[in-house]
Short mmCIF file of C-alpha atoms in Angstrom, two decimals:
data_model
loop_
_atom_site.label_atom_id
_atom_site.label_comp_id
_atom_site.label_asym_id
_atom_site.label_seq_id
_atom_site.Cartn_x
_atom_site.Cartn_y
_atom_site.Cartn_z
CA UNK A 888 164.38 278.76 -19.36
CA UNK A 889 163.56 278.61 -15.58
CA UNK A 890 163.27 274.77 -14.03
CA UNK A 891 161.29 274.69 -10.64
CA UNK A 892 164.39 271.94 -9.55
CA UNK A 893 167.87 270.89 -10.91
CA UNK A 894 168.95 267.47 -9.67
CA UNK A 895 172.80 267.01 -9.44
CA UNK A 896 173.94 263.29 -9.85
CA UNK A 897 177.74 263.38 -8.69
CA UNK A 898 180.41 260.74 -8.75
CA UNK A 899 180.31 259.74 -5.00
CA UNK A 900 177.93 257.47 -3.14
CA UNK A 901 174.56 256.94 -5.39
CA UNK A 902 171.87 254.57 -4.85
CA UNK A 903 169.01 253.42 -7.33
CA UNK A 904 166.35 254.31 -4.44
CA UNK A 905 167.34 258.01 -5.36
CA UNK A 906 165.29 257.48 -8.79
CA UNK A 907 162.15 257.52 -6.49
CA UNK A 908 163.01 261.12 -5.83
CA UNK A 909 162.52 261.92 -9.35
CA UNK A 910 159.81 264.53 -11.03
CA UNK A 911 158.86 264.34 -14.24
CA UNK A 912 159.75 268.30 -14.54
CA UNK A 913 163.23 268.29 -12.66
CA UNK A 914 166.17 269.18 -14.73
CA UNK A 915 169.30 266.73 -14.25
CA UNK A 916 172.81 267.13 -14.47
CA UNK A 917 175.25 264.44 -14.03
CA UNK A 918 178.51 265.19 -13.05
CA UNK A 919 181.63 262.58 -14.05
CA UNK A 920 180.48 259.45 -12.77
CA UNK A 921 177.25 260.55 -11.85
CA UNK A 922 176.43 261.07 -15.69
CA UNK A 923 177.54 257.17 -16.20
CA UNK A 924 175.25 256.29 -12.94
CA UNK A 925 172.38 257.85 -14.87
CA UNK A 926 172.71 256.65 -18.59
CA UNK A 927 173.64 252.74 -16.89
CA UNK A 928 170.07 253.20 -15.53
CA UNK A 929 168.42 254.35 -18.66
CA UNK A 930 167.99 257.77 -17.43
CA UNK A 931 168.84 260.85 -19.79
CA UNK A 932 170.91 263.38 -18.56
CA UNK A 933 169.93 267.09 -19.49
CA UNK A 934 173.46 267.91 -19.42
CA UNK A 935 176.60 265.93 -18.37
CA UNK A 936 179.66 267.48 -17.28
CA UNK A 937 182.96 267.17 -15.85
CA UNK A 938 186.62 266.19 -16.88
CA UNK A 939 185.74 262.53 -17.14
CA UNK A 940 188.68 261.11 -16.13
CA UNK A 941 187.21 258.49 -13.90
CA UNK A 942 185.25 256.75 -16.91
CA UNK A 943 186.68 255.15 -20.13
CA UNK A 944 187.03 256.34 -23.50
CA UNK A 945 184.00 254.19 -24.22
CA UNK A 946 182.27 255.32 -21.27
CA UNK A 947 182.84 258.63 -22.07
CA UNK A 948 181.25 258.24 -26.06
CA UNK A 949 178.05 256.60 -23.89
CA UNK A 950 177.84 259.27 -22.03
CA UNK A 951 178.17 262.23 -25.20
CA UNK A 952 176.12 259.78 -27.08
CA UNK A 953 173.10 259.36 -24.56
CA UNK A 954 173.15 262.71 -22.86
CA UNK A 955 171.05 265.93 -24.17
CA UNK A 956 174.61 268.05 -24.06
CA UNK A 957 178.19 267.18 -22.75
CA UNK A 958 180.56 269.89 -21.37
CA UNK A 959 184.21 268.42 -20.89
CA UNK A 960 187.21 269.97 -19.51
CA UNK A 961 190.28 269.28 -19.04
CA UNK A 962 191.59 267.06 -15.82
CA UNK A 963 194.79 269.26 -14.89
CA UNK A 964 193.93 272.89 -15.52
CA UNK A 965 190.65 273.11 -14.21
CA UNK A 966 189.82 275.03 -10.69
CA UNK A 967 186.33 273.93 -10.18
CA UNK A 968 185.52 270.65 -9.05
CA UNK A 969 183.04 268.27 -11.04
CA UNK A 970 180.03 268.96 -8.53
CA UNK A 971 181.09 272.84 -8.59
CA UNK A 972 180.69 273.43 -12.31
CA UNK A 973 177.38 271.41 -11.89
CA UNK A 974 176.39 273.68 -9.19
CA UNK A 975 177.04 276.44 -11.41
CA UNK A 976 175.23 275.04 -14.32
CA UNK A 977 172.33 274.59 -11.84
CA UNK A 978 172.25 277.91 -10.87
CA UNK A 979 172.06 279.05 -14.41
CA UNK A 980 168.96 277.45 -14.59
CA UNK A 981 167.34 279.83 -12.41
CA UNK A 982 165.56 277.29 -10.27
CA UNK A 983 163.71 277.32 -7.05
CA UNK A 984 165.91 274.53 -5.66
CA UNK A 985 168.91 272.61 -6.36
CA UNK A 986 169.04 268.95 -4.53
CA UNK A 987 172.86 267.29 -4.82
CA UNK A 988 173.22 263.51 -4.82
CA UNK A 989 176.41 261.66 -4.68
CA UNK A 990 178.32 264.62 -3.30
CA UNK A 991 179.54 263.00 0.11
CA UNK A 992 181.23 259.39 0.52
CA UNK A 993 184.78 258.12 1.54
CA UNK A 994 186.39 261.47 0.52
CA UNK A 995 185.86 264.14 3.34
CA UNK A 996 187.58 266.82 1.44
CA UNK A 997 184.61 266.46 -1.16
CA UNK A 998 182.29 265.97 1.24
CA UNK A 999 182.82 269.52 3.19
CA UNK A 1000 183.75 271.33 -0.03
CA UNK A 1001 180.18 269.88 -1.40
CA UNK A 1002 178.34 271.11 2.09
CA UNK A 1003 180.29 274.32 2.11
CA UNK A 1004 179.25 275.09 -1.50
CA UNK A 1005 175.73 275.33 -0.52
CA UNK A 1006 176.21 278.69 0.43
CA UNK A 1007 176.88 280.33 -3.37
CA UNK A 1008 173.19 278.82 -3.82
CA UNK A 1009 171.98 280.58 -0.67
CA UNK A 1010 173.52 283.95 -1.92
CA UNK A 1011 171.33 283.60 -5.08
CA UNK A 1012 168.38 283.16 -2.78
CA UNK A 1013 168.33 279.15 -4.22
CA UNK A 1014 167.40 276.72 -1.83
CA UNK A 1015 169.84 273.79 -1.79
CA UNK A 1016 169.95 270.08 -0.20
CA UNK A 1017 172.53 267.76 0.21
CA UNK A 1018 171.36 263.91 0.38
CA UNK A 1019 172.86 260.86 1.02
CA UNK A 1020 171.60 257.23 2.66
CA UNK A 1021 171.78 258.53 6.07
CA UNK A 1022 171.56 262.38 6.03
CA UNK A 1023 169.60 265.38 4.24
CA UNK A 1024 171.20 268.87 4.69
CA UNK A 1025 170.38 272.11 4.21
CA UNK A 1026 171.69 275.64 4.87
CA UNK A 1027 169.69 278.75 6.31
CA UNK A 1028 170.38 282.67 6.79
CA UNK A 1029 166.86 283.05 7.79
CA UNK A 1030 164.40 280.61 8.57
CA UNK A 1031 163.62 277.01 7.67
CA UNK A 1032 160.84 274.33 7.74
CA UNK A 1033 162.21 271.03 8.71
CA UNK A 1034 159.42 268.49 7.70
CA UNK A 1035 160.07 265.22 9.02
CA UNK A 1036 161.23 262.74 6.24
CA UNK A 1037 162.24 259.71 8.41
CA UNK A 1038 165.41 260.69 9.86
CA UNK A 1039 165.93 259.90 13.65
CA UNK A 1040 167.72 263.40 14.31
CA UNK A 1041 168.25 267.15 13.76
CA UNK A 1042 171.24 268.73 14.31
CA UNK A 1043 172.34 272.21 13.95
CA UNK A 1044 176.08 273.38 13.53
CA UNK A 1045 177.27 276.95 12.64
CA UNK A 1046 179.06 277.28 9.25
CA UNK A 1047 180.30 280.64 10.19
CA UNK A 1048 182.10 281.69 13.38
CA UNK A 1049 178.93 282.48 15.18
CA UNK A 1050 175.15 282.09 14.61
CA UNK A 1051 172.67 283.95 16.92
CA UNK A 1052 169.21 284.51 17.58
CA UNK A 1053 168.64 280.86 17.07
CA UNK A 1054 164.62 280.06 17.96
CA UNK A 1055 163.56 276.46 17.68
CA UNK A 1056 159.66 275.33 17.54
CA UNK A 1057 158.37 271.91 17.35
CA UNK A 1058 161.55 270.39 18.33
CA UNK A 1059 162.03 267.86 21.87
CA UNK A 1060 164.49 270.55 22.73
CA UNK A 1061 163.22 273.95 21.83
CA UNK A 1062 165.77 277.22 22.23
CA UNK A 1063 164.76 280.75 22.25
CA UNK A 1064 167.33 283.22 21.16
CA UNK A 1065 169.73 280.92 21.67
CA UNK A 1066 173.68 281.52 20.14
CA UNK A 1067 175.55 278.81 18.46
CA UNK A 1068 179.47 279.40 17.99
CA UNK A 1069 181.66 277.23 15.47
CA UNK A 1070 183.21 274.39 17.55
CA UNK A 1071 180.11 274.10 20.17
CA UNK A 1072 177.98 270.49 19.99
CA UNK A 1073 174.72 272.28 21.55
CA UNK A 1074 172.86 271.96 18.63
CA UNK A 1075 173.78 268.20 17.81
CA UNK A 1076 170.79 265.20 18.02
CA UNK A 1077 167.99 267.10 18.55
CA UNK A 1078 164.11 265.56 17.30
CA UNK A 1079 160.98 266.69 15.99
CA UNK A 1080 158.02 266.44 18.17
CA UNK A 1081 155.52 266.85 15.35
CA UNK A 1082 155.62 266.23 11.32
CA UNK A 1083 157.55 269.41 10.94
CA UNK A 1084 159.50 271.97 12.82
CA UNK A 1085 160.61 275.74 12.22
CA UNK A 1086 164.30 277.23 12.85
CA UNK A 1087 164.72 280.86 12.61
CA UNK A 1088 168.02 282.59 13.02
CA UNK A 1089 168.99 286.24 13.61
CA UNK A 1090 172.32 286.21 11.91
CA UNK A 1091 174.94 283.96 10.59
CA UNK A 1092 174.72 280.55 8.63
CA UNK A 1093 173.35 277.45 10.15
CA UNK A 1094 173.44 274.33 8.61
CA UNK A 1095 170.71 271.80 9.40
CA UNK A 1096 171.02 267.91 9.14
CA UNK A 1097 169.02 265.47 9.39
CA UNK A 1098 170.75 262.18 10.09
CA UNK A 1099 170.08 258.81 10.90
CA UNK A 1100 172.27 255.50 12.13
#
């Protein structure tokens, strides 16, 4: 069964404000503490997944009783993070897009891993987004329309050693057929000059990060 959008609540930084983002038709996955966050606010995950090593046995029972389906795994003998397991399940739903919430926080290793795993969704031609209180992140290998969501800045960071043929339309600092190499900061802190802008690239993978302080 195809779902238009899958929303994943993981165990990082989460806010009740995120519930305002949900649509009635969203397929909701709770990963580890993200599942507990959902049920504690009266939401029913379509799937709860994880090793659940960060919740109490009583909380796990609550998650299992209040989720439509629960998938558990061993906390030690596993190869994937809870977020990546959730992403695999999300991609199996064949959605148009996946929104990742609670995948960033104090653990920079988890944050970077979550951002990098967007490449897996892109390979399946699924739009994937990471959102937290200060950032909205997407990834493109071709073209992306960037809508003004109330963030101050739009930064472009290469995820591959080189991204070429970068052309920006609707930005304060336009680029035409430019190249960004890994480690360069040329694409940091640009701004939209209208309600939307377009980022087009010829080769490589480019992170597009809308951010605010």
